Coordinates of C-alpha atoms and ligand atoms in Angstrom, one line a residue:
X37 CA -12.6 -21.1 -24.9
X38 CA -8.9 -21.4 -24.7
X39 CA -8.9 -23.8 -27.7
X40 CA -10.8 -21.4 -29.8
X41 CA -8.3 -18.6 -29.1
X42 CA -5.4 -20.8 -30.0
X43 CA -7.2 -21.8 -33.2
X44 CA -8.0 -18.3 -34.2
X45 CA -4.4 -17.4 -33.5
X46 CA -3.2 -20.1 -35.8
X47 CA -5.6 -19.0 -38.4
X48 CA -4.3 -15.5 -38.2
X49 CA -0.7 -16.6 -38.6
X50 CA -1.7 -18.7 -41.6
X51 CA -3.4 -15.8 -43.3
X52 CA -0.4 -13.5 -42.5
X53 CA 2.0 -16.1 -44.0
X54 CA -0.2 -16.5 -47.1
X55 CA -0.4 -12.8 -47.5
X56 CA 3.3 -12.4 -47.2
X57 CA 4.0 -15.1 -49.8
X58 CA 1.2 -14.2 -52.2
X59 CA 2.8 -11.1 -53.9
X60 CA 0.1 -8.5 -54.6
X61 CA -2.3 -10.4 -52.4
X62 CA -0.6 -8.6 -49.5
X63 CA -2.3 -5.3 -50.3
X64 CA -5.6 -7.0 -50.8
X65 CA -5.3 -9.2 -47.7
X66 CA -8.9 -10.3 -46.7
X67 CA -10.2 -8.4 -43.8
X68 CA -10.1 -10.7 -40.9
X69 CA -12.5 -10.3 -38.0
X70 CA -10.0 -10.0 -35.2
X71 CA -10.7 -11.8 -32.0
X72 CA -9.8 -9.6 -29.1
X73 CA -7.3 -12.0 -27.6
X74 CA -5.0 -13.8 -29.9
X75 CA -1.5 -15.2 -29.5
X76 CA 1.1 -12.5 -30.2
X77 CA 2.8 -12.9 -33.6
X78 CA 6.2 -11.5 -33.1
X79 CA 7.6 -11.5 -36.6
X80 CA 4.9 -9.6 -38.4
X81 CA 5.5 -9.3 -42.2
X82 CA 6.2 -5.8 -43.1
X83 CA 3.6 -5.7 -45.8
X84 CA 0.7 -6.4 -43.5
X85 CA 1.6 -5.5 -39.9
X86 CA -0.3 -7.8 -37.6
X87 CA -2.1 -5.9 -34.9
X88 CA -0.5 -6.4 -31.5
X89 CA -2.6 -8.0 -28.9
X90 CA -2.2 -8.1 -25.1
X91 CA -3.4 -6.6 -21.9
X92 CA -3.3 -2.8 -21.7
X93 CA -4.3 -2.8 -18.1
X94 CA -1.3 -4.9 -17.2
X95 CA 0.6 -2.3 -19.4
X96 CA -0.6 0.5 -17.1
X97 CA 0.6 -1.4 -14.0
X98 CA 4.0 -2.1 -15.7
X99 CA 4.3 1.6 -16.5
X100 CA 3.8 2.3 -12.7
X101 CA 6.4 -0.2 -11.4
X102 CA 7.3 -3.1 -13.8
X103 CA 9.6 -4.8 -11.4
X104 CA 6.8 -5.2 -8.8
X105 CA 4.4 -6.5 -11.4
X106 CA 6.9 -9.1 -12.7
X107 CA 8.2 -9.9 -9.3
X108 CA 11.8 -9.3 -10.3
X109 CA 14.7 -7.2 -8.8
X110 CA 15.4 -3.9 -10.5
X111 CA 18.5 -4.0 -12.8
X112 CA 21.8 -3.0 -11.2
X113 CA 22.7 0.6 -11.1
X114 CA 20.8 3.5 -12.8
X115 CA 18.9 3.3 -16.1
X116 CA 21.6 4.4 -18.7
X117 CA 19.6 7.5 -19.8
X118 CA 19.6 8.7 -16.1
X119 CA 23.2 10.0 -16.5
X120 CA 22.0 12.5 -19.1
X121 CA 20.2 14.5 -16.5
X122 CA 21.3 15.9 -13.1
X123 CA 18.2 17.5 -11.5
X124 CA 16.5 14.3 -10.1
X125 CA 18.9 12.9 -7.5
X126 CA 17.2 9.6 -7.0
X127 CA 19.2 6.5 -7.9
X128 CA 18.8 2.7 -8.4
X129 CA 15.5 1.0 -8.9
X130 CA 13.4 4.1 -9.2
X131 CA 15.3 5.3 -12.2
X132 CA 14.0 2.3 -14.1
X133 CA 10.3 3.2 -13.6
X134 CA 8.6 4.6 -16.7
X135 CA 6.7 7.0 -14.5
X136 CA 9.9 8.4 -13.0
X137 CA 11.0 9.8 -16.3
X138 CA 7.7 10.3 -18.1
X139 CA 5.4 11.3 -15.2
X140 CA 2.1 10.2 -13.7
X141 CA 0.5 12.8 -16.0
X142 CA 2.4 11.3 -19.0
X143 CA 3.7 14.8 -19.8
X144 CA 7.3 14.5 -18.6
X145 CA 9.0 18.0 -18.5
X146 CA 5.8 19.6 -19.7
X147 CA 3.8 18.5 -16.7
X148 CA 4.1 18.0 -13.0
X149 CA 7.7 16.8 -13.3
X150 CA 8.6 20.1 -15.0
X151 CA 9.9 21.2 -11.6
X152 CA 10.5 19.9 -8.1
X153 CA 12.6 16.9 -7.0
X154 CA 11.3 14.6 -9.7
X155 CA 12.4 17.0 -12.5
X156 CA 14.5 15.3 -15.2
X157 CA 13.9 17.3 -18.3
X158 CA 12.8 14.2 -20.2
X159 CA 9.9 14.3 -22.6
X160 CA 6.5 12.9 -21.9
X161 CA 4.6 10.1 -23.7
X162 CA 1.3 11.8 -24.3
X163 CA 2.2 12.3 -27.9
X164 CA 2.2 8.6 -28.6
X165 CA -1.4 8.2 -27.6
X166 CA -3.4 6.9 -30.6
X167 CA -0.3 6.0 -32.6
X168 CA 0.7 2.6 -33.9
X169 CA 1.7 0.4 -31.0
X170 CA 4.3 -1.3 -33.2
X171 CA 6.3 1.9 -33.2
X172 CA 5.9 2.4 -29.5
X173 CA 7.1 -1.2 -29.0
X174 CA 10.2 -0.3 -31.2
X175 CA 10.9 2.7 -29.0
X176 CA 11.1 0.3 -26.0
X177 CA 13.7 -1.8 -27.7
X178 CA 16.1 0.9 -28.9
X179 CA 19.5 2.1 -27.7
X180 CA 19.7 3.2 -24.1
X181 CA 16.0 2.9 -24.0
X182 CA 16.0 -0.8 -24.6
X183 CA 14.1 -2.7 -22.0
X184 CA 14.0 -6.0 -23.8
X185 CA 16.7 -7.6 -21.7
X186 CA 14.5 -7.2 -18.6
X187 CA 10.9 -7.6 -19.9
X188 CA 9.6 -10.2 -22.3
X189 CA 7.9 -9.2 -25.5
X190 CA 4.4 -9.7 -24.1
X191 CA 5.2 -7.2 -21.2
X192 CA 6.5 -4.6 -23.7
X193 CA 3.5 -5.2 -25.9
X194 CA 1.2 -4.6 -23.0
X195 CA 2.9 -1.3 -22.3
X196 CA 2.8 -0.3 -25.9
X197 CA -1.0 -1.0 -26.0
X198 CA -1.5 0.9 -22.8
X199 CA 0.3 4.0 -24.2
X200 CA -1.5 3.8 -27.5
X201 CA -5.0 3.1 -26.2
X202 CA -5.4 4.0 -22.6
X203 CA -3.6 7.0 -21.4
X204 CA -5.9 9.7 -20.0
X205 CA -5.2 13.3 -20.9
X206 CA -6.2 15.0 -17.6
X207 CA -5.0 18.5 -18.4
X208 CA -8.6 19.8 -18.7
X209 CA -9.7 18.1 -15.5
X210 CA -7.0 18.9 -13.0
X211 CA -5.8 22.5 -12.2
X212 CA -3.3 23.3 -9.5
X213 CA -3.9 19.7 -8.3
X214 CA -7.6 20.3 -7.8
X215 CA -10.3 18.4 -9.6
X216 CA -12.1 20.7 -12.0
X217 CA -15.8 20.2 -12.6
X218 CA -15.9 16.9 -10.8
X219 CA -19.2 15.7 -9.2
X220 CA -18.1 14.5 -5.7
X221 CA -21.5 12.9 -5.1
X222 CA -21.1 10.7 -8.2
X223 CA -17.5 10.0 -7.1
X224 CA -18.7 8.8 -3.7
X225 CA -20.9 6.2 -5.4
X226 CA -18.0 4.9 -7.3
X227 CA -15.9 4.8 -4.2
X228 CA -18.5 3.0 -2.1
X229 CA -18.9 0.4 -4.8
X230 CA -15.2 -0.3 -5.5
X231 CA -12.9 1.0 -2.8
X232 CA -14.5 1.0 0.6
X233 CA -14.0 -2.7 1.2
X234 CA -10.2 -2.2 1.6
X235 CA -9.7 1.5 2.2
X236 CA -12.6 2.0 4.6
X237 CA -15.5 4.4 4.5
X238 CA -13.1 7.5 4.9
X239 CA -10.1 6.1 3.1
X240 CA -8.2 5.8 6.4
X241 CA -8.0 2.0 6.8
X242 CA -4.7 1.7 4.9
X243 CA -1.6 3.9 5.5
X244 CA 0.7 3.5 2.4
X245 CA 3.7 5.2 4.1
X246 CA 4.6 5.1 7.7
X247 CA 4.0 7.4 10.7
X248 CA 6.8 9.7 9.7
X249 CA 4.5 11.0 6.9
X250 CA 1.2 9.0 6.8
X251 CA -0.3 8.7 3.4
X252 CA -3.9 7.7 3.0
X253 CA -6.3 7.5 0.1
X254 CA -7.2 11.2 0.6
X255 CA -3.6 12.2 0.9
X256 CA -2.6 10.8 -2.5
X257 CA -5.7 12.3 -4.1
X258 CA -4.8 15.7 -2.7
X259 CA -1.0 15.6 -3.1
X260 CA -0.7 13.8 -6.4
X261 CA -4.0 13.6 -8.3
X262 CA -2.3 12.2 -11.4
X263 CA -0.9 9.3 -9.5
X264 CA -4.2 8.8 -7.8
X265 CA -6.0 8.7 -11.2
X266 CA -3.5 6.4 -12.7
X267 CA -3.6 3.9 -9.8
X268 CA -7.4 4.1 -9.7
X269 CA -7.6 3.2 -13.4
X270 CA -5.0 0.4 -13.4
X271 CA -4.7 -0.8 -9.9
X272 CA -1.7 -1.1 -7.6
X273 CA 1.3 -3.2 -8.6
X274 CA 1.6 -6.2 -6.4
X275 CA -1.9 -6.0 -5.0
X276 CA -3.6 -8.6 -7.1
X277 CA -7.2 -7.9 -6.0
X278 CA -7.2 -4.1 -6.1
X279 CA -9.6 -3.3 -9.0
X280 CA -8.7 -1.5 -12.2
X281 CA -11.5 0.9 -13.0
X282 CA -10.7 0.8 -16.8
X283 CA -12.1 -2.7 -16.6
X284 CA -15.5 -1.1 -15.7
X285 CA -15.5 1.3 -18.6
X286 CA -15.8 4.5 -16.6
X287 CA -15.9 7.7 -18.6
X288 CA -13.1 10.3 -18.2
X289 CA -15.6 12.5 -16.3
X290 CA -16.2 9.7 -13.8
X291 CA -12.6 9.4 -12.9
X292 CA -12.6 13.1 -12.1
X293 CA -15.8 12.7 -10.1
X294 CA -13.9 10.0 -8.0
X295 CA -11.0 12.3 -7.6
X296 CA -13.2 15.2 -6.6
X297 CA -14.7 13.0 -3.9
X298 CA -11.3 11.5 -2.8
X299 CA -10.0 15.1 -2.3
X300 CA -12.7 15.7 0.3
X301 CA -11.5 12.7 2.4
X302 CA -9.4 13.2 5.6
X303 CA -5.6 12.9 5.5
X304 CA -4.9 11.9 9.1
X305 CA -6.2 9.5 11.7
X306 CA -4.7 10.5 15.0
X307 CA -6.1 7.7 17.2
X308 CA -5.0 4.9 14.9
X309 CA -1.6 6.6 14.3
X310 CA -1.3 6.9 18.1
X311 CA -2.1 3.2 18.5
X312 CA 0.6 2.2 16.0
X313 CA 3.1 4.5 17.8
X314 CA 2.2 3.1 21.2
X315 CA 2.8 -0.4 19.7
X316 CA 6.2 0.4 18.3
X317 CA 7.1 4.0 17.4
X318 CA 10.5 3.1 16.2
X319 CA 9.1 0.7 13.5
X320 CA 6.2 3.1 12.9
X321 CA 8.3 6.1 12.0
X322 CA 11.2 4.0 10.5
X323 CA 13.7 5.4 13.0
X324 CA 17.2 4.2 13.5
X325 CA 17.7 1.4 16.1
X326 CA 18.3 2.7 19.6
X327 CA 21.8 2.1 20.9
X328 CA 20.9 2.8 24.6
X329 CA 18.0 1.8 26.9
X330 CA 15.2 4.2 27.8
X331 CA 16.6 6.1 30.9
X332 CA 13.7 4.9 33.1
X333 CA 14.7 1.3 32.3
X334 CA 17.5 1.4 34.8
X335 CA 15.0 2.0 37.6
X336 CA 13.8 -1.6 37.2
X337 CA 15.6 -5.0 37.1
X338 CA 12.9 -7.6 36.4
X339 CA 12.6 -7.2 32.6
X340 CA 15.9 -8.0 31.0
X341 CA 15.3 -6.8 27.5
X342 CA 17.6 -4.1 26.1
X343 CA 17.6 -1.5 23.3
X344 CA 14.6 -0.8 21.1
X345 CA 12.2 -2.8 23.2
X346 CA 12.9 -0.6 26.2
X347 CA 11.6 2.4 24.3
X348 CA 8.2 0.9 23.3
X349 CA 5.3 2.4 25.2
X350 CA 3.7 -1.0 25.3
X351 CA 6.8 -2.6 26.9
X352 CA 6.4 -0.4 30.1
X353 CA 2.6 0.2 30.1
X354 CA 1.3 -3.1 28.6
X355 CA -1.0 -4.2 25.8
X356 CA -3.8 -4.0 28.3
X357 CA -2.7 -0.5 29.3
X358 CA -2.6 -1.6 32.9
X359 CA 1.2 -1.9 33.5
X360 CA 2.0 -3.7 36.7
X361 CA -1.7 -4.0 37.5
X362 CA -2.3 -6.1 34.5
X363 CA -0.7 -8.8 32.3
X364 CA 2.8 -7.4 32.9
X365 CA 2.4 -7.8 36.7
X366 CA 4.5 -10.9 36.3
X367 CA 6.5 -12.9 33.8
X368 CA 9.4 -11.8 31.7
X369 CA 7.8 -8.5 30.7
X370 CA 7.3 -7.3 34.3
X371 CA 8.8 -3.9 35.1
X372 CA 6.7 -2.7 37.9
X373 CA 5.8 0.4 36.0
X374 CA 2.2 1.8 36.1
X375 CA -0.4 1.6 33.3
X376 CA -1.9 4.4 31.3
X377 CA -5.6 3.6 31.8
X378 CA -5.8 6.0 34.8
X379 CA -4.4 8.8 32.5
X380 CA -7.2 8.5 29.9
X381 CA -9.2 11.2 31.6
X382 CA -6.4 13.7 31.6
X383 CA -6.3 16.8 29.4
X384 CA -4.2 16.9 26.3
X385 CA -1.9 19.5 27.9
X386 CA -1.3 17.3 30.9
X387 CA -0.5 14.3 28.8
X388 CA 1.8 16.2 26.4
X389 CA 3.7 17.5 29.4
X390 CA 4.1 14.0 30.7
X391 CA 5.6 12.9 27.4
X392 CA 8.0 15.9 27.3
X393 CA 9.3 15.8 30.8
X394 CA 12.4 14.4 32.5
X395 CA 13.4 10.9 31.8
X396 CA 10.0 10.4 30.2
X397 CA 10.8 13.0 27.5
X398 CA 10.1 11.6 24.0
X399 CA 10.2 15.0 22.2
X400 CA 13.6 14.6 20.6
X401 CA 12.3 11.5 18.8
X402 CA 8.7 12.2 18.1
X403 CA 7.4 15.4 16.5
X404 CA 4.3 17.3 17.8
X405 CA 1.9 15.6 15.4
X406 CA 3.1 12.2 16.6
X407 CA 2.9 13.2 20.3
X408 CA -0.6 14.6 19.7
X409 CA -1.6 11.3 18.1
X410 CA -0.3 9.4 21.2
X411 CA -2.3 11.8 23.4
X412 CA -5.5 11.2 21.3
X413 CA -4.9 7.5 21.6
X414 CA -4.2 7.4 25.4
X415 CA -7.4 9.5 26.0
X416 CA -9.6 6.7 24.6
X417 CA -8.0 3.6 26.0
X418 CA -10.3 1.5 28.0
X419 CA -10.3 -1.6 30.2
X420 CA -10.4 -4.7 28.0
X421 CA -11.5 -7.0 30.9
X422 CA -15.1 -7.2 29.6
X423 CA -13.9 -8.4 26.2
X424 CA -10.9 -10.6 26.8
X425 CA -10.9 -13.0 29.7
X426 CA -8.0 -13.9 32.0
X427 CA -7.7 -17.3 30.3
X428 CA -7.2 -15.4 27.0
X429 CA -10.5 -16.5 25.6
X430 CA -12.4 -13.7 23.8
X431 CA -16.1 -12.9 24.1
X432 CA -16.8 -13.0 20.4
X433 CA -18.7 -14.9 17.7
X434 CA -16.2 -16.9 15.7
X435 CA -18.7 -17.6 13.0
X436 CA -19.1 -13.9 12.2
X437 CA -15.4 -13.5 12.5
X438 CA -14.7 -16.2 10.0
X439 CA -16.8 -14.4 7.4
X440 CA -15.0 -11.1 8.1
X441 CA -11.6 -12.8 8.0
X442 CA -12.3 -14.5 4.6
X443 CA -13.2 -11.2 2.9
X444 CA -10.7 -8.9 4.7
X445 CA -7.6 -10.7 5.9
X446 CA -7.3 -13.8 3.8
X447 CA -5.8 -12.0 0.7
X448 CA -2.7 -11.1 2.7
X449 CA -2.6 -13.8 5.4
X450 CA -4.1 -16.9 3.6
X451 CA -7.0 -19.0 4.7
X452 CA -4.9 -20.7 7.5
X453 CA -3.2 -17.4 8.6
X454 CA 0.2 -18.8 7.6
X455 CA 1.1 -16.7 4.6
X456 CA 3.2 -14.3 6.7
X457 CA 5.5 -15.4 9.5
X458 CA 6.1 -12.6 12.0
X459 CA 8.9 -14.3 13.8
X460 CA 12.3 -13.2 12.6
X461 CA 14.1 -15.9 14.7
X462 CA 14.0 -19.7 14.7
X463 CA 10.4 -20.2 15.6
X464 CA 7.2 -19.5 13.8
X465 CA 4.6 -16.9 14.5
X466 CA 1.4 -16.8 12.5
X467 CA -1.9 -15.0 12.9
X468 CA -3.2 -18.0 14.9
X469 CA -0.1 -18.0 17.1
X470 CA -0.2 -14.4 18.2
X471 CA -4.0 -14.5 18.6
X472 CA -3.7 -17.5 21.0
X473 CA -0.7 -16.1 22.9
X474 CA -1.6 -12.5 23.2
X475 CA -5.1 -11.4 22.3
X476 CA -4.6 -8.0 23.9
X477 CA -1.8 -7.3 21.5
X478 CA -3.8 -8.5 18.5
X479 CA -6.8 -6.5 19.4
X480 CA -4.6 -3.4 19.4
X481 CA -3.2 -4.3 15.9
X482 CA -6.7 -5.1 14.6
X483 CA -7.9 -1.7 15.6
X484 CA -4.9 0.3 14.5
X485 CA -3.0 -1.7 12.0
X486 CA 0.6 -2.9 12.0
X487 CA 3.3 -0.3 12.5
X488 CA 5.2 0.4 9.2
X489 CA 3.0 -1.9 7.1
X490 CA 0.0 -1.2 4.9
X491 CA -2.3 -3.3 7.1
X492 CA -6.0 -2.6 7.7
X493 CA -6.8 -0.4 10.7
X494 CA -10.1 -2.0 11.8
X495 CA -11.3 1.2 13.6
X496 CA -11.5 2.8 10.2
X497 CA -13.5 0.1 8.6
X498 CA -17.2 -0.2 8.6
X499 CA -17.0 -2.6 11.6
X500 CA -18.3 -2.4 15.1
X501 CA -16.0 -3.1 18.1
X502 CA -17.9 -6.4 18.4
X503 CA -16.9 -7.3 14.8
X504 CA -13.2 -6.9 15.8
X505 CA -13.8 -9.2 18.8
X506 CA -15.5 -11.7 16.5
X507 CA -12.4 -11.7 14.2
X508 CA -10.2 -12.1 17.2
X509 CA -12.3 -15.1 18.4
X510 CA -12.1 -16.7 15.0
X511 CA -8.3 -16.3 14.4
X512 CA -7.8 -18.0 17.8
X513 CA -9.0 -21.1 16.0
X514 CA -6.3 -20.9 13.3
X515 CA -3.2 -23.1 13.4
X516 CA -0.5 -21.9 15.7
X517 CA 2.3 -23.7 14.0
Ligands
HEC637 C1 15.7 7.1 -17.3 C2 14.6 7.7 -17.9 C3 13.6 6.9 -18.7 C4 12.9 5.8 -18.3 C5 13.1 5.0 -17.1 C6 12.0 5.5 -19.4 N1 12.2 6.4 -20.4 FE1 11.1 6.5 -22.1 N2 12.2 7.9 -22.8 C7 13.2 8.6 -22.1 C8 13.8 9.5 -23.0 C9 15.0 10.4 -22.6 C10 13.2 9.5 -24.2 C11 13.5 10.3 -25.5 C12 14.8 10.0 -26.1 C13 15.0 8.6 -26.5 O1 14.1 8.0 -27.2 O2 16.0 8.0 -26.1 C14 12.2 8.4 -24.1 C15 11.3 8.1 -25.1 C16 10.2 7.3 -24.9 C17 9.2 7.0 -25.8 C18 9.1 7.6 -27.2 C19 8.4 8.9 -27.2 C20 8.3 9.5 -28.6 O3 7.6 10.5 -28.7 O4 8.8 8.9 -29.5 C21 8.3 6.2 -25.3 C22 7.0 5.6 -25.9 C23 8.8 5.9 -24.0 N3 9.9 6.5 -23.7 C24 8.1 5.0 -23.1 C25 8.7 4.5 -21.9 C26 8.2 3.4 -21.1 C27 7.0 2.7 -21.4 C28 9.1 3.2 -20.1 C29 9.1 2.2 -19.1 C30 9.3 0.8 -19.5 C31 10.1 4.2 -20.3 N4 9.9 5.0 -21.4 C32 11.2 4.4 -19.4 C33 13.6 8.3 -20.8 C34 13.1 7.3 -20.0
HEC638 C1 -8.8 -5.6 -2.3 C2 -8.3 -4.5 -1.6 C3 -8.3 -3.2 -2.3 C4 -9.3 -2.5 -3.0 C5 -10.8 -3.0 -3.2 C6 -8.8 -1.2 -3.4 N1 -7.6 -1.1 -2.9 FE1 -6.3 0.5 -3.3 N2 -4.8 -0.4 -2.2 C7 -4.9 -1.6 -1.6 C8 -3.7 -1.9 -0.9 C9 -3.4 -3.1 0.0 C10 -2.9 -0.8 -1.1 C11 -1.5 -0.5 -0.4 C12 -0.4 -1.0 -1.2 C13 0.9 -0.7 -0.5 O1 1.1 0.3 0.1 O2 1.8 -1.6 -0.6 C14 -3.6 0.2 -1.9 C15 -3.2 1.4 -2.4 C16 -3.9 2.3 -3.1 C17 -3.4 3.6 -3.5 C18 -2.1 4.3 -3.2 C19 -0.9 3.6 -3.6 C20 0.4 4.3 -3.2 O3 1.3 3.5 -2.9 O4 0.5 5.5 -3.3 C21 -4.4 4.2 -4.2 C22 -4.4 5.6 -4.9 C23 -5.5 3.3 -4.3 N3 -5.2 2.1 -3.6 C24 -6.7 3.5 -4.9 C25 -7.8 2.7 -4.9 C26 -9.0 2.9 -5.5 C27 -9.4 4.2 -6.3 C28 -9.8 1.9 -5.3 C29 -11.3 1.7 -5.7 C30 -11.5 1.9 -7.2 C31 -9.1 0.9 -4.5 N4 -7.8 1.4 -4.3 C32 -9.6 -0.3 -4.1 C33 -6.0 -2.5 -1.7 C34 -7.2 -2.2 -2.3
HEC639 C1 10.9 2.7 30.1 C2 9.5 2.6 30.5 C3 8.6 3.6 29.8 C4 8.4 3.8 28.5 C5 9.1 3.2 27.3 C6 7.3 4.7 28.4 N1 6.8 5.0 29.7 FE1 5.3 6.2 30.1 N2 5.7 6.1 32.1 C7 6.7 5.3 32.6 C8 6.7 5.5 34.0 C9 7.7 4.9 35.0 C10 5.7 6.4 34.3 C11 5.3 7.0 35.7 C12 6.3 7.9 36.3 C13 6.7 9.0 35.4 O1 5.8 9.8 35.0 O2 7.9 9.2 35.2 C14 5.1 6.8 33.1 C15 4.0 7.6 32.9 C16 3.2 7.7 31.8 C17 2.0 8.4 31.7 C18 1.2 9.0 32.8 C19 1.5 10.4 32.9 C20 0.5 11.1 33.8 O3 0.9 12.1 34.3 O4 -0.6 10.7 33.8 C21 1.6 8.3 30.3 C22 0.3 8.9 29.7 C23 2.6 7.6 29.6 N3 3.6 7.3 30.5 C24 2.6 7.4 28.3 C25 3.7 6.8 27.6 C26 3.7 6.7 26.2 C27 2.7 7.2 25.2 C28 4.9 6.1 25.9 C29 5.5 5.9 24.5 C30 5.9 7.0 23.7 C31 5.5 5.8 27.1 N4 4.8 6.3 28.2 C32 6.7 5.1 27.3 C33 7.5 4.5 32.0 C34 7.6 4.4 30.6
HEC640 C1 -2.9 -5.6 2.8 C2 -2.4 -6.7 3.5 C3 -2.9 -7.1 4.9 C4 -4.2 -7.2 5.3 C5 -5.5 -6.9 4.4 C6 -4.2 -7.6 6.6 N1 -2.9 -7.8 7.1 FE1 -2.3 -8.4 8.9 N2 -0.4 -8.0 8.4 C7 0.0 -7.6 7.2 C8 1.5 -7.4 7.3 C9 2.4 -7.0 6.1 C10 1.9 -7.8 8.6 C11 3.3 -7.7 9.2 C12 4.1 -8.9 8.8 C13 5.4 -8.9 9.5 O1 5.7 -8.1 10.4 O2 6.2 -9.8 9.2 C14 0.7 -8.1 9.3 C15 0.6 -8.5 10.6 C16 -0.5 -9.1 11.3 C17 -0.5 -9.7 12.6 C18 0.7 -9.9 13.5 C19 1.4 -8.8 14.0 C20 2.5 -9.2 14.9 O3 3.6 -8.6 14.7 O4 2.4 -10.0 15.8 C21 -1.8 -10.1 12.8 C22 -2.3 -10.7 14.1 C23 -2.6 -9.7 11.7 N3 -1.7 -9.1 10.7 C24 -3.9 -10.0 11.5 C25 -4.7 -9.5 10.5 C26 -6.1 -9.6 10.4 C27 -7.0 -10.3 11.4 C28 -6.5 -9.0 9.3 C29 -7.9 -8.7 8.8 C30 -8.8 -8.0 9.7 C31 -5.3 -8.5 8.6 N4 -4.3 -8.8 9.4 C32 -5.4 -7.9 7.4 C33 -0.7 -7.4 6.1 C34 -2.1 -7.4 6.0

């Protein structure tokens, strides 16, 4: 197959050269059946411009955030044209994104970026749809708009093809951010087929932001329908296996159906958010490091940690929620403080009061939504003794866990769980390491996700609690170093 493509590429170049040399033959150049993928001919003779070839889907991703797609750092400073506007106060890498100047709706100042904090006053790119990609390519290599020092010709060609062939004019389909005339039932079918596996049945399994302003699938659809449609069509830069719906040849109407459905999905998930806050609220909301210890910390002497750790709910109350009655009843984490299991039955009001009172007052750090999420979380904690044994073994079926791991975790963590190392010091900490050392911690993260990271919250997947235990049992068999 590859050989054939190369051959036909050579053929095309030959014909082009012959045409260029052959005087009036140029105008009568034989019509060549063009293979869809041929090598790019960079120096096309002016008499017979050779059609550009490339990957418009990659072009759509590059339009979104080309540095992420190419795996490069953004150029130093602001894009030179940035200085010609004053309304958008962002700086640095963002100013190099095509979407930042031309919009998710491709309309620039005539669209959603005609006002608000993203306003630049720059034109859109809708007008180039359907025009000669060679001219678009030229616009990407000109003056202060010259990107050729940062992207190779193939990348620029891919973008030109995307703009010429693939931009969707959604003006008729989206009004005041709402999908117009979309069939949500049809959209649900598209969602279930293509998106549920990673985003979960309600779109709550991945939080793209952090707990200071959680952003789920439904949030993007509601807040920024144009971004939603663009990413649905082309995928997410840096997430190799997120599908691009343009590959499947959906109709314009079907994108709007998907949007209509996505706009019905929830935009918050209190229990999982509470679980991530309980784990590490400083990381979860991206707060500044603490310079002092939590005031109650001084009432104990056995745990010698300082700073951020002393503010973590889990540090005083335990991963097993039992405080001094559980795993933290001894060892370097022991404080002597009580657990929170016995508080699970309390009312929201009682629990909120406990978190806003005296030395246990967190209200100057966490807002009401965050405190309420913690309350929702505490109200459902339960004893893990039936699931995780004292010797750290887990009552789960590792074979089922292996299947689930392969299709849901491997893409980010690799088959052996060693793609990401969580230890920021000298040692190593892989999925297998934490699972073996602290299954209570890992179960919490499997249910709720990792604070501050777009990691799957298992409670929002189509999994039973037993499935989570099965995954845990399996990852305990992965290498620990
Ligand atoms: C800093 C803002 C900025 C960024 C980033 C930017 N552009 Fe532009 N773009 C402009 C401005 C301003 C113009 C019109 C004036 C000009 O051509 O210099 C323009 C013009 C264009 C045109 C020509 C439109 C026409 O009608 O002729 C195209 C196509 C285009 N940009 C595509 C892109 C693509 C693709 C990217 C990302 C690789 C990109 N732009 C990044 C500001 C930007
Ligand atoms: C293979 C897993 C996977 C599948 C399948 C998948 N996604 Fe995603 N998607 C992700 C990941 C991971 C992120 C988060 C990336 C990040 O925040 O770094 C994401 C993010 C997104 C975002 C938001 C990006 C942002 O930063 O604002 C949208 C919108 C989205 N996906 C839409 C879809 C749609 C629509 C489908 C189905 C057609 C889909 N995804 C299927 C993995 C997937
Ligand atoms: C420095 C240790 C420490 C940290 C950090 C801490 N707590 Fe506590 N917590 C305590 C102590 C001690 C008590 C019992 C005495 C008290 O209420 O002051 C308690 C009591 C509680 C209770 C029981 C209140 C009741 O009336 O039933 C809940 C619920 C609770 N904490 C939740 C949390 C949550 C959620 C966080 C994280 C935002 C957190 N705690 C952080 C030490 C801590
Ligand atoms: C979209 C990517 C993604 C997916 C899917 C994903 N993770 Fe993660 N996971 C991460 C990231 C990012 C981290 C944090 C890495 C860090 O802190 O350095 C993480 C952290 C972890 C940790 C360690 C947390 C700690 O700090 O000790 C475990 C355990 C883990 N993941 C297990 C899993 C399992 C099991 C699955 C599948 C059910 C899974 N992950 C799915 C991205 C992902």
